[in-house]
């Protein structure tokens, strides 16, 4: 394992207009303060206030949105980071690990990664992701491109069909078909930060949101050594060159992860597990008493002094001792959250430190809070109760199905832009209005300027005489549509769908 020196990981340089020369502790902190400002003030963060956490299109302001959830994750991430730094200080390891002058940036990178961790999520969460992927799979059939060219290839896009004797162009077609059918919120987050919003964050800050290390065009099983880290797609073909540069700048192995990303992941796991249950009580899916019963039964074998007794039972008893019955709910969740954090945060910190050589190298193939411990069991308890009693609730399932239909419907509405030939779409982009294409012209006008500019810039780098031009042009056109629809808030997507389907 490489020697642990965080000065080689907390890279404060940027892709463009990067600070130069040697910097003092104060100057480095200011660079990361600039990152904080860029992130907090970005439109992508503001849009999180109208994106789903669990309950789509929720009017009750007490129920979490992606933004309030992300703020809670930010606080937990900060808590874990501080706990790690305090322990390393007690062990007199801060200087040895190159962290003595980087404690401020260490905390800031974790906090801001926590705040940003959901910015790539489409409207209606995982159902929005599923709708995008299903829609593209039903038109591109990536499985038909897995082997040699097939006479019965079902791909509906002529430019992407494999053809005899056209390797390596067929490899590119395979890659593009696979990539477009694996939309993922984390990968979209990387694309937002770098390509669409040009936030020009430090390498370390972007590295911390690269949660999964699998390319979206990956086919087959990931290597066993990295199967957890490659559980989902982490970035798209469109950002391949940027991620290659990121790996170089942060000294990451091909499928390795940035060390502080494990902290962000643990903070998210801790936060959403309790939050989903609290929101379910707020929505009257069950009462606190019913929730406690669900948790008690799902835990299994009970012993005095068990982690369940220290965390859940303790919270329930304290809340019931309160003389004001109307505040029992608030009291229960306050104690449940405090008790959970007081147990899981120190455990996450100790797991980080105990496994630091593998984590620093980016090769620790697990989550911090996934092991055989009772701490992991507690998190699983929360997740299982939410799965069985919240996500399977008829109201939640109906809203998710509506969300799926909205996103599928919007893709259907914008399909005419994808059915144009490369030449016709290029002409539309250039002229912005074509008389013989009235529907396509109006749909094109509805796309946001930011997304259109990203498309124009991407295709301007491709040689139009190259055999790959039609493939890559169509690829970036699909990205344009995915960028636009995934960037909508739940409410905007809902309203847009109803307007364009003429149901108002």
Short mmCIF file of C-alpha atoms in Angstrom, two decimals:
data_model
loop_
_atom_site.label_atom_id
_atom_site.label_comp_id
_atom_site.label_asym_id
_atom_site.label_seq_id
_atom_site.Cartn_x
_atom_site.Cartn_y
_atom_site.Cartn_z
CA UNK A 1 0.00 0.00 0.00
CA UNK A 2 1.15 3.55 -0.74
CA UNK A 3 2.24 5.78 2.12
CA UNK A 4 -0.71 7.81 3.44
CA UNK A 5 -0.22 11.49 2.71
CA UNK A 6 -3.45 13.43 2.18
CA UNK A 7 -1.54 16.33 0.62
CA UNK A 8 -1.46 14.13 -2.50
CA UNK A 9 -5.24 13.61 -2.39
CA UNK A 10 -6.64 16.99 -1.30
CA UNK A 11 -5.77 18.54 -4.64
CA UNK A 12 -6.83 22.21 -4.67
CA UNK A 13 -6.10 22.79 -8.36
CA UNK A 14 -8.91 23.26 -10.91
CA UNK A 15 -9.46 22.11 -14.50
CA UNK A 16 -9.52 25.71 -15.79
CA UNK A 17 -7.81 28.86 -14.49
CA UNK A 18 -6.25 26.96 -11.62
CA UNK A 19 -4.38 28.66 -8.75
CA UNK A 20 -0.62 28.33 -9.24
CA UNK A 21 2.42 28.08 -6.98
CA UNK A 22 2.82 27.06 -3.35
CA UNK A 23 -0.11 27.99 -1.10
CA UNK A 24 -0.30 28.56 2.65
CA UNK A 25 -2.87 26.82 4.87
CA UNK A 26 -5.05 29.95 4.80
CA UNK A 27 -4.85 30.27 0.99
CA UNK A 28 -5.81 26.61 0.49
CA UNK A 29 -8.79 27.06 2.81
CA UNK A 30 -9.89 30.08 0.76
CA UNK A 31 -9.78 27.97 -2.42
CA UNK A 32 -12.19 25.47 -0.84
CA UNK A 33 -14.35 28.35 0.45
CA UNK A 34 -14.67 29.38 -3.19
CA UNK A 35 -15.89 25.84 -3.96
CA UNK A 36 -18.48 26.18 -1.20
CA UNK A 37 -19.77 29.43 -2.68
CA UNK A 38 -20.00 27.96 -6.19
CA UNK A 39 -21.94 24.95 -4.91
CA UNK A 40 -24.32 26.65 -2.45
CA UNK A 41 -25.25 29.32 -5.01
CA UNK A 42 -25.74 26.95 -7.96
CA UNK A 43 -29.19 26.53 -9.55
CA UNK A 44 -28.77 22.73 -9.32
CA UNK A 45 -28.82 22.98 -5.51
CA UNK A 46 -31.86 25.29 -5.55
CA UNK A 47 -33.76 22.83 -7.76
CA UNK A 48 -33.43 20.16 -5.08
CA UNK A 49 -36.14 21.95 -3.09
CA UNK A 50 -38.71 20.71 -5.63
CA UNK A 51 -37.35 17.20 -6.13
CA UNK A 52 -38.65 14.11 -4.39
CA UNK A 53 -37.05 12.41 -1.43
CA UNK A 54 -39.74 9.74 -0.90
CA UNK A 55 -43.10 11.43 -1.53
CA UNK A 56 -43.46 13.04 -4.99
CA UNK A 57 -45.34 16.33 -5.42
CA UNK A 58 -45.67 16.73 -1.66
CA UNK A 59 -47.44 19.90 -0.46
CA UNK A 60 -46.67 19.40 3.24
CA UNK A 61 -43.54 21.49 3.87
CA UNK A 62 -42.61 19.37 6.91
CA UNK A 63 -41.94 16.38 4.62
CA UNK A 64 -38.41 16.27 3.22
CA UNK A 65 -37.37 17.29 -0.26
CA UNK A 66 -33.99 16.40 -1.78
CA UNK A 67 -32.69 19.75 -0.53
CA UNK A 68 -33.67 19.33 3.13
CA UNK A 69 -32.38 15.74 3.00
CA UNK A 70 -29.06 16.94 1.52
CA UNK A 71 -28.68 19.56 4.27
CA UNK A 72 -29.15 16.82 6.89
CA UNK A 73 -26.57 14.63 5.12
CA UNK A 74 -24.22 17.62 5.12
CA UNK A 75 -24.48 17.92 8.91
CA UNK A 76 -23.87 14.19 9.46
CA UNK A 77 -20.92 14.27 7.05
CA UNK A 78 -19.40 17.14 8.98
CA UNK A 79 -19.90 15.24 12.24
CA UNK A 80 -18.15 12.10 10.90
CA UNK A 81 -15.29 14.16 9.41
CA UNK A 82 -14.73 15.97 12.73
CA UNK A 83 -14.83 12.66 14.62
CA UNK A 84 -12.18 11.17 12.30
CA UNK A 85 -9.92 14.22 12.62
CA UNK A 86 -10.30 14.28 16.42
CA UNK A 87 -9.32 10.63 16.67
CA UNK A 88 -6.33 11.06 14.36
CA UNK A 89 -5.26 14.03 16.49
CA UNK A 90 -5.49 11.91 19.66
CA UNK A 91 -3.41 9.22 17.93
CA UNK A 92 -0.89 11.95 16.90
CA UNK A 93 -1.31 10.95 13.26
CA UNK A 94 -2.45 14.24 11.68
CA UNK A 95 1.08 15.33 10.78
CA UNK A 96 2.14 11.86 9.66
CA UNK A 97 -0.86 11.67 7.31
CA UNK A 98 -0.29 15.20 5.94
CA UNK A 99 -3.49 16.51 7.50
CA UNK A 100 -2.16 18.93 10.11
CA UNK A 101 -2.78 21.93 7.80
CA UNK A 102 -5.68 20.42 5.86
CA UNK A 103 -8.34 19.77 8.52
CA UNK A 104 -10.49 22.68 7.22
CA UNK A 105 -10.45 21.49 3.58
CA UNK A 106 -11.03 17.86 4.74
CA UNK A 107 -14.27 18.90 6.46
CA UNK A 108 -15.33 21.28 3.69
CA UNK A 109 -14.88 18.70 0.90
CA UNK A 110 -17.02 16.18 2.80
CA UNK A 111 -19.72 18.73 3.64
CA UNK A 112 -20.05 20.03 0.10
CA UNK A 113 -20.01 16.53 -1.41
CA UNK A 114 -22.90 15.69 0.96
CA UNK A 115 -24.84 18.77 -0.14
CA UNK A 116 -24.24 17.89 -3.83
CA UNK A 117 -24.68 14.13 -3.65
CA UNK A 118 -28.19 14.15 -5.18
CA UNK A 119 -27.93 16.98 -7.74
CA UNK A 120 -28.00 14.60 -10.70
CA UNK A 121 -31.21 12.85 -9.66
CA UNK A 122 -34.08 13.19 -12.15
CA UNK A 123 -37.67 14.08 -11.21
CA UNK A 124 -39.40 11.31 -9.24
CA UNK A 125 -36.12 9.77 -8.06
CA UNK A 126 -35.41 6.14 -8.94
CA UNK A 127 -38.65 5.86 -10.90
CA UNK A 128 -37.49 8.75 -13.07
CA UNK A 129 -34.19 6.90 -13.66
CA UNK A 130 -36.05 3.70 -14.52
CA UNK A 131 -38.36 5.53 -16.94
CA UNK A 132 -35.40 7.08 -18.83
CA UNK A 133 -33.51 3.78 -19.03
CA UNK A 134 -36.54 1.71 -20.04
CA UNK A 135 -37.50 4.21 -22.75
CA UNK A 136 -34.04 4.16 -24.33
CA UNK A 137 -33.67 0.38 -23.98
CA UNK A 138 -36.93 -0.12 -25.87
CA UNK A 139 -35.44 1.80 -28.81
CA UNK A 140 -31.71 1.00 -28.72
CA UNK A 141 -31.77 -2.63 -27.48
CA UNK A 142 -28.17 -2.63 -26.15
CA UNK A 143 -28.32 -6.43 -25.59
CA UNK A 144 -28.61 -6.92 -29.38
CA UNK A 145 -25.25 -5.15 -29.77
CA UNK A 146 -23.42 -7.33 -27.24
CA UNK A 147 -22.07 -9.76 -29.84
CA UNK A 148 -21.46 -9.69 -33.60
CA UNK A 149 -23.79 -7.75 -35.95
CA UNK A 150 -27.24 -9.37 -36.01
CA UNK A 151 -29.52 -9.48 -39.01
CA UNK A 152 -32.45 -8.98 -36.62
CA UNK A 153 -30.90 -6.17 -34.53
CA UNK A 154 -33.95 -4.38 -33.08
CA UNK A 155 -32.20 -0.99 -32.67
CA UNK A 156 -34.47 1.70 -34.15
CA UNK A 157 -31.63 4.13 -34.88
CA UNK A 158 -29.93 3.36 -38.17
CA UNK A 159 -26.63 5.05 -37.26
CA UNK A 160 -26.29 2.81 -34.17
CA UNK A 161 -26.96 -0.56 -35.84
CA UNK A 162 -23.88 -2.80 -36.07
CA UNK A 163 -22.66 -3.52 -39.59
CA UNK A 164 -20.43 -6.26 -40.97
CA UNK A 165 -16.81 -5.25 -41.47
CA UNK A 166 -17.16 -1.92 -39.60
CA UNK A 167 -14.99 -2.53 -36.54
CA UNK A 168 -13.94 -0.41 -34.60
CA UNK A 169 -17.01 1.71 -35.47
CA UNK A 170 -19.17 -1.15 -34.15
CA UNK A 171 -17.34 -0.92 -30.82
CA UNK A 172 -18.31 2.74 -30.62
CA UNK A 173 -21.92 1.87 -31.46
CA UNK A 174 -21.98 -0.76 -28.70
CA UNK A 175 -20.51 1.71 -26.24
CA UNK A 176 -23.03 4.44 -27.11
CA UNK A 177 -26.07 2.14 -26.96
CA UNK A 178 -25.01 0.76 -23.59
CA UNK A 179 -24.16 4.22 -22.19
CA UNK A 180 -27.47 5.84 -23.15
CA UNK A 181 -29.46 3.03 -21.49
CA UNK A 182 -27.69 3.50 -18.15
CA UNK A 183 -28.78 6.93 -16.97
CA UNK A 184 -27.84 7.25 -13.28
CA UNK A 185 -28.16 10.15 -10.84
CA UNK A 186 -24.55 9.96 -9.65
CA UNK A 187 -23.18 9.96 -13.21
CA UNK A 188 -25.50 12.85 -14.10
CA UNK A 189 -24.15 14.74 -11.07
CA UNK A 190 -20.61 14.53 -12.50
CA UNK A 191 -21.93 15.71 -15.87
CA UNK A 192 -23.80 18.62 -14.27
CA UNK A 193 -20.82 19.85 -12.28
CA UNK A 194 -18.31 19.66 -15.12
CA UNK A 195 -20.06 19.81 -18.50
CA UNK A 196 -23.41 21.54 -17.99
CA UNK A 197 -22.78 24.05 -15.21
CA UNK A 198 -19.01 24.45 -15.65
CA UNK A 199 -18.56 24.97 -11.93
CA UNK A 200 -14.80 24.43 -12.29
CA UNK A 201 -14.51 22.93 -8.80
CA UNK A 202 -11.23 21.66 -7.37
CA UNK A 203 -10.20 18.13 -8.34
CA UNK A 204 -10.64 16.96 -4.74
CA UNK A 205 -14.18 18.32 -4.51
CA UNK A 206 -15.31 16.60 -7.72
CA UNK A 207 -13.47 13.40 -6.72
CA UNK A 208 -15.58 13.24 -3.58
CA UNK A 209 -18.87 12.97 -5.53
CA UNK A 210 -17.60 10.17 -7.81
CA UNK A 211 -19.43 7.58 -5.73
CA UNK A 212 -19.30 4.65 -8.16
CA UNK A 213 -16.36 3.93 -10.44
CA UNK A 214 -18.05 1.92 -13.18
CA UNK A 215 -18.35 3.55 -16.61
CA UNK A 216 -21.97 3.66 -17.85
CA UNK A 217 -20.99 1.74 -21.00
CA UNK A 218 -19.52 -1.18 -19.01
CA UNK A 219 -20.71 -4.60 -20.17
CA UNK A 220 -20.62 -7.80 -18.13
CA UNK A 221 -19.78 -8.33 -14.49
CA UNK A 222 -17.32 -5.99 -12.72
CA UNK A 223 -14.16 -7.54 -11.24
CA UNK A 224 -14.81 -9.11 -7.80
CA UNK A 225 -12.13 -6.87 -6.27
CA UNK A 226 -14.26 -3.80 -7.09
CA UNK A 227 -17.79 -5.19 -7.37
CA UNK A 228 -19.12 -2.91 -4.61
CA UNK A 229 -17.40 0.23 -5.93
CA UNK A 230 -18.71 -0.61 -9.41
CA UNK A 231 -22.23 -1.48 -8.27
CA UNK A 232 -23.77 1.27 -10.43
CA UNK A 233 -22.63 3.53 -13.28
CA UNK A 234 -20.56 6.45 -11.98
CA UNK A 235 -19.91 8.50 -15.13
CA UNK A 236 -20.84 8.64 -18.82
CA UNK A 237 -18.89 8.26 -22.04
CA UNK A 238 -19.27 12.04 -22.51
CA UNK A 239 -17.15 12.65 -19.38
CA UNK A 240 -14.61 9.87 -19.99
CA UNK A 241 -11.68 12.20 -20.77
CA UNK A 242 -12.47 14.41 -17.76
CA UNK A 243 -12.58 11.39 -15.40
CA UNK A 244 -9.27 10.13 -16.80
CA UNK A 245 -7.72 13.49 -15.95
CA UNK A 246 -9.41 13.44 -12.51
CA UNK A 247 -7.86 10.02 -11.76
CA UNK A 248 -4.45 11.33 -12.72
CA UNK A 249 -4.80 14.47 -10.57
CA UNK A 250 -5.99 12.47 -7.52
CA UNK A 251 -3.68 9.44 -8.06
CA UNK A 252 -6.64 7.06 -8.36
CA UNK A 253 -6.39 3.53 -9.75
CA UNK A 254 -8.66 2.67 -12.75
CA UNK A 255 -11.62 1.64 -10.56
CA UNK A 256 -10.50 3.26 -7.29
CA UNK A 257 -12.51 5.77 -5.28
CA UNK A 258 -11.49 9.06 -3.62
CA UNK A 259 -10.96 8.44 0.15
CA UNK A 260 -13.43 11.03 1.48
CA UNK A 261 -16.27 9.61 -0.62
CA UNK A 262 -16.72 6.82 1.95
CA UNK A 263 -17.60 9.49 4.54
CA UNK A 264 -20.20 11.11 2.26
CA UNK A 265 -21.73 7.69 1.57
CA UNK A 266 -21.96 6.83 5.30
CA UNK A 267 -23.56 10.22 6.07
CA UNK A 268 -26.22 9.60 3.40
CA UNK A 269 -26.92 6.07 4.70
CA UNK A 270 -27.38 7.31 8.28
CA UNK A 271 -29.54 10.29 7.29
CA UNK A 272 -32.07 8.83 4.92
CA UNK A 273 -32.83 5.74 7.01
CA UNK A 274 -34.26 7.72 9.93
CA UNK A 275 -35.69 10.49 7.74
CA UNK A 276 -37.80 8.16 5.59
CA UNK A 277 -39.48 6.76 8.71
CA UNK A 278 -40.14 10.23 10.14
CA UNK A 279 -41.67 11.41 6.87
CA UNK A 280 -43.93 8.34 6.84
CA UNK A 281 -45.27 9.28 10.30
CA UNK A 282 -45.72 12.89 9.14
CA UNK A 283 -47.75 11.52 6.19
CA UNK A 284 -49.85 9.37 8.58
CA UNK A 285 -48.77 6.11 6.95
CA UNK A 286 -48.30 4.81 10.48
CA UNK A 287 -48.15 6.21 14.02
CA UNK A 288 -45.05 6.33 16.22
CA UNK A 289 -46.49 3.43 18.23
CA UNK A 290 -47.01 1.36 15.07
CA UNK A 291 -43.53 2.23 13.84
CA UNK A 292 -42.02 1.15 17.15
CA UNK A 293 -43.90 -2.15 16.87
CA UNK A 294 -42.62 -2.70 13.31
CA UNK A 295 -39.04 -1.99 14.44
CA UNK A 296 -39.37 -4.20 17.53
CA UNK A 297 -40.67 -7.16 15.54
CA UNK A 298 -38.15 -6.79 12.71
CA UNK A 299 -35.14 -6.66 15.07
CA UNK A 300 -35.70 -10.28 16.08
CA UNK A 301 -33.97 -11.51 19.24
CA UNK A 302 -34.04 -8.92 22.05
CA UNK A 303 -31.49 -8.69 24.85
CA UNK A 304 -31.08 -6.18 27.63
CA UNK A 305 -28.47 -3.59 26.69
CA UNK A 306 -28.59 -4.43 22.96
CA UNK A 307 -28.07 -1.67 20.42
CA UNK A 308 -31.83 -1.71 19.74
CA UNK A 309 -32.47 -1.11 23.45
CA UNK A 310 -29.92 1.72 23.62
CA UNK A 311 -31.19 3.48 20.50
CA UNK A 312 -34.83 2.68 19.64
CA UNK A 313 -36.25 1.59 23.00
CA UNK A 314 -34.52 4.47 24.75
CA UNK A 315 -35.99 6.99 22.27
CA UNK A 316 -39.49 5.50 22.62
CA UNK A 317 -39.41 5.53 26.44
CA UNK A 318 -38.09 9.10 26.62
CA UNK A 319 -40.74 10.36 24.21
CA UNK A 320 -43.54 8.67 26.16
CA UNK A 321 -42.40 10.19 29.43
CA UNK A 322 -43.17 13.60 27.94
CA UNK A 323 -46.37 15.01 29.46
CA UNK A 324 -47.44 16.72 26.21
CA UNK A 325 -48.79 13.93 24.03
CA UNK A 326 -49.00 16.09 20.90
CA UNK A 327 -45.22 16.41 20.80
CA UNK A 328 -44.52 12.67 21.26
CA UNK A 329 -43.76 12.30 17.56
CA UNK A 330 -41.22 15.12 17.49
CA UNK A 331 -39.63 13.93 20.73
CA UNK A 332 -39.37 10.33 19.52
CA UNK A 333 -37.61 11.26 16.27
CA UNK A 334 -35.35 13.76 17.99
CA UNK A 335 -34.15 11.08 20.42
CA UNK A 336 -34.04 8.40 17.71
CA UNK A 337 -31.89 10.62 15.51
CA UNK A 338 -29.58 11.66 18.37
CA UNK A 339 -29.20 8.09 19.63
CA UNK A 340 -28.59 6.75 16.11
CA UNK A 341 -25.96 9.38 15.33
CA UNK A 342 -24.24 8.96 18.69
CA UNK A 343 -23.75 5.25 17.93
CA UNK A 344 -23.21 5.18 14.17
CA UNK A 345 -20.99 8.25 13.68
CA UNK A 346 -18.19 7.02 16.02
CA UNK A 347 -18.49 3.57 14.45
CA UNK A 348 -18.20 4.99 10.91
CA UNK A 349 -15.15 7.01 12.03
CA UNK A 350 -13.45 3.98 13.55
CA UNK A 351 -14.16 1.91 10.41
CA UNK A 352 -12.59 4.67 8.30
CA UNK A 353 -9.45 4.79 10.45
CA UNK A 354 -9.17 0.99 10.84
CA UNK A 355 -9.30 0.54 7.07
CA UNK A 356 -7.39 3.69 6.15
CA UNK A 357 -4.63 2.03 4.06
CA UNK A 358 -7.22 0.46 1.71
CA UNK A 359 -9.46 3.56 1.79
CA UNK A 360 -6.56 5.92 1.03
CA UNK A 361 -5.59 3.68 -1.90
CA UNK A 362 -9.24 3.82 -3.08
CA UNK A 363 -9.58 0.05 -3.00
CA UNK A 364 -11.80 -0.61 0.07
CA UNK A 365 -14.58 -2.59 -1.61
CA UNK A 366 -17.33 -2.01 1.01
CA UNK A 367 -19.41 0.75 2.56
CA UNK A 368 -18.27 1.86 6.03
CA UNK A 369 -21.59 0.79 7.54
CA UNK A 370 -22.01 -2.54 5.76
CA UNK A 371 -20.53 -5.37 7.83
CA UNK A 372 -21.61 -8.00 10.37
CA UNK A 373 -21.87 -5.55 13.28
CA UNK A 374 -24.99 -4.61 15.23
CA UNK A 375 -24.48 -1.04 13.89
CA UNK A 376 -24.98 -2.28 10.35
CA UNK A 377 -27.93 -4.37 11.56
CA UNK A 378 -29.57 -1.22 12.95
CA UNK A 379 -29.31 0.56 9.60
CA UNK A 380 -30.69 -2.50 7.81
CA UNK A 381 -33.56 -2.54 10.30
CA UNK A 382 -34.55 1.02 9.37
CA UNK A 383 -34.20 0.27 5.63
CA UNK A 384 -36.27 -2.94 5.82
CA UNK A 385 -39.11 -1.36 7.78
CA UNK A 386 -39.20 1.52 5.27
CA UNK A 387 -39.20 -0.96 2.37
CA UNK A 388 -42.04 -3.07 3.75
CA UNK A 389 -44.25 -0.37 5.25
CA UNK A 390 -43.43 2.91 3.46
CA UNK A 391 -42.35 2.29 -0.13
CA UNK A 392 -44.97 -0.44 -0.59
CA UNK A 393 -47.79 1.82 0.67
CA UNK A 394 -50.50 2.25 -2.03
CA UNK A 395 -50.25 6.08 -1.98
CA UNK A 396 -46.47 5.99 -2.50
CA UNK A 397 -46.69 3.35 -5.23
CA UNK A 398 -49.38 5.32 -7.08
CA UNK A 399 -47.28 8.50 -7.04
CA UNK A 400 -44.24 6.55 -8.28
CA UNK A 401 -46.23 5.07 -11.15
CA UNK A 402 -47.49 8.55 -12.05
CA UNK A 403 -43.90 9.82 -12.00
CA UNK A 404 -42.80 6.98 -14.28
CA UNK A 405 -45.60 7.82 -16.70
CA UNK A 406 -44.74 11.55 -16.68
CA UNK A 407 -41.07 10.98 -17.57
CA UNK A 408 -41.92 8.33 -20.20
CA UNK A 409 -44.53 10.69 -21.64
CA UNK A 410 -42.09 13.62 -21.84
CA UNK A 411 -39.54 11.45 -23.67
CA UNK A 412 -42.32 10.45 -26.08
CA UNK A 413 -43.20 14.10 -26.63
CA UNK A 414 -39.58 15.04 -27.43
CA UNK A 415 -39.01 11.94 -29.60
CA UNK A 416 -39.48 13.85 -32.90
CA UNK A 417 -36.12 15.58 -32.23
CA UNK A 418 -34.46 12.17 -32.01
CA UNK A 419 -36.14 10.98 -35.20
CA UNK A 420 -34.63 13.74 -37.35
CA UNK A 421 -31.66 12.85 -39.53
CA UNK A 422 -28.24 14.13 -38.46
CA UNK A 423 -28.36 16.68 -41.29
CA UNK A 424 -31.87 17.93 -40.42
CA UNK A 425 -31.11 18.29 -36.70
CA UNK A 426 -27.80 20.07 -37.43
CA UNK A 427 -29.71 22.50 -39.67
CA UNK A 428 -32.29 23.10 -36.94
CA UNK A 429 -29.55 23.83 -34.39
CA UNK A 430 -27.91 26.28 -36.77
CA UNK A 431 -31.04 28.11 -37.96
CA UNK A 432 -33.23 27.60 -34.84
CA UNK A 433 -36.36 27.68 -37.01
CA UNK A 434 -37.22 25.55 -40.04
CA UNK A 435 -40.55 26.03 -41.78
CA UNK A 436 -40.87 22.41 -42.93
CA UNK A 437 -40.31 21.18 -39.33
CA UNK A 438 -42.95 23.07 -37.27
CA UNK A 439 -43.24 20.55 -34.41
CA UNK A 440 -39.49 19.91 -34.12
CA UNK A 441 -38.79 23.67 -34.20
CA UNK A 442 -41.15 24.31 -31.29
CA UNK A 443 -39.81 21.39 -29.26
CA UNK A 444 -36.25 22.61 -29.86
CA UNK A 445 -37.19 26.09 -28.59
CA UNK A 446 -38.38 24.56 -25.32
CA UNK A 447 -34.95 23.07 -24.53
CA UNK A 448 -32.89 25.14 -22.12
CA UNK A 449 -30.09 27.31 -23.52
CA UNK A 450 -27.53 25.72 -21.18
CA UNK A 451 -28.25 22.24 -22.48
CA UNK A 452 -28.29 23.36 -26.11
CA UNK A 453 -24.91 25.05 -25.68
CA UNK A 454 -23.44 21.87 -24.14
CA UNK A 455 -24.64 19.94 -27.21
CA UNK A 456 -23.20 22.52 -29.64
CA UNK A 457 -19.84 22.52 -27.88
CA UNK A 458 -19.66 18.72 -27.83
CA UNK A 459 -20.45 18.23 -31.52
CA UNK A 460 -18.15 21.08 -32.57
CA UNK A 461 -15.21 18.90 -31.49
CA UNK A 462 -16.17 16.04 -33.84
CA UNK A 463 -14.87 15.84 -37.42
CA UNK A 464 -17.97 15.85 -39.64
CA UNK A 465 -16.13 13.84 -42.30
CA UNK A 466 -15.31 11.09 -39.81
CA UNK A 467 -17.28 7.80 -40.02
CA UNK A 468 -18.09 8.24 -36.31
CA UNK A 469 -19.85 11.61 -36.87
CA UNK A 470 -23.46 10.26 -37.17
CA UNK A 471 -22.94 8.01 -34.12
CA UNK A 472 -21.49 10.73 -31.91
CA UNK A 473 -23.94 13.40 -33.08
CA UNK A 474 -26.86 11.15 -32.16
CA UNK A 475 -25.20 10.31 -28.84
CA UNK A 476 -24.94 13.97 -27.83
CA UNK A 477 -28.49 14.63 -29.09
CA UNK A 478 -29.76 11.92 -26.72
CA UNK A 479 -27.67 13.43 -23.91
CA UNK A 480 -29.32 16.80 -24.70
CA UNK A 481 -32.80 15.32 -24.19
CA UNK A 482 -31.75 13.36 -21.07
CA UNK A 483 -30.07 16.48 -19.64
CA UNK A 484 -33.18 18.58 -20.18
CA UNK A 485 -35.74 16.15 -18.77
CA UNK A 486 -33.58 14.95 -15.85
CA UNK A 487 -32.90 18.58 -14.89
CA UNK A 488 -36.60 19.33 -14.37
CA UNK A 489 -38.11 19.51 -10.90
CA UNK A 490 -40.98 17.13 -10.10
CA UNK A 491 -43.52 19.94 -10.31
CA UNK A 492 -42.16 21.37 -13.57
CA UNK A 493 -42.11 17.89 -15.18
CA UNK A 494 -45.69 17.27 -14.01
CA UNK A 495 -46.92 20.64 -15.32
CA UNK A 496 -45.02 20.32 -18.60
CA UNK A 497 -46.42 16.83 -19.20
CA UNK A 498 -50.00 18.01 -18.59
CA UNK A 499 -49.59 21.06 -20.81
CA UNK A 500 -48.04 19.18 -23.72
CA UNK A 501 -50.51 16.29 -23.44
CA UNK A 502 -53.28 18.93 -23.48
CA UNK A 503 -54.96 17.55 -20.36
CA UNK A 504 -55.51 20.91 -18.70
#
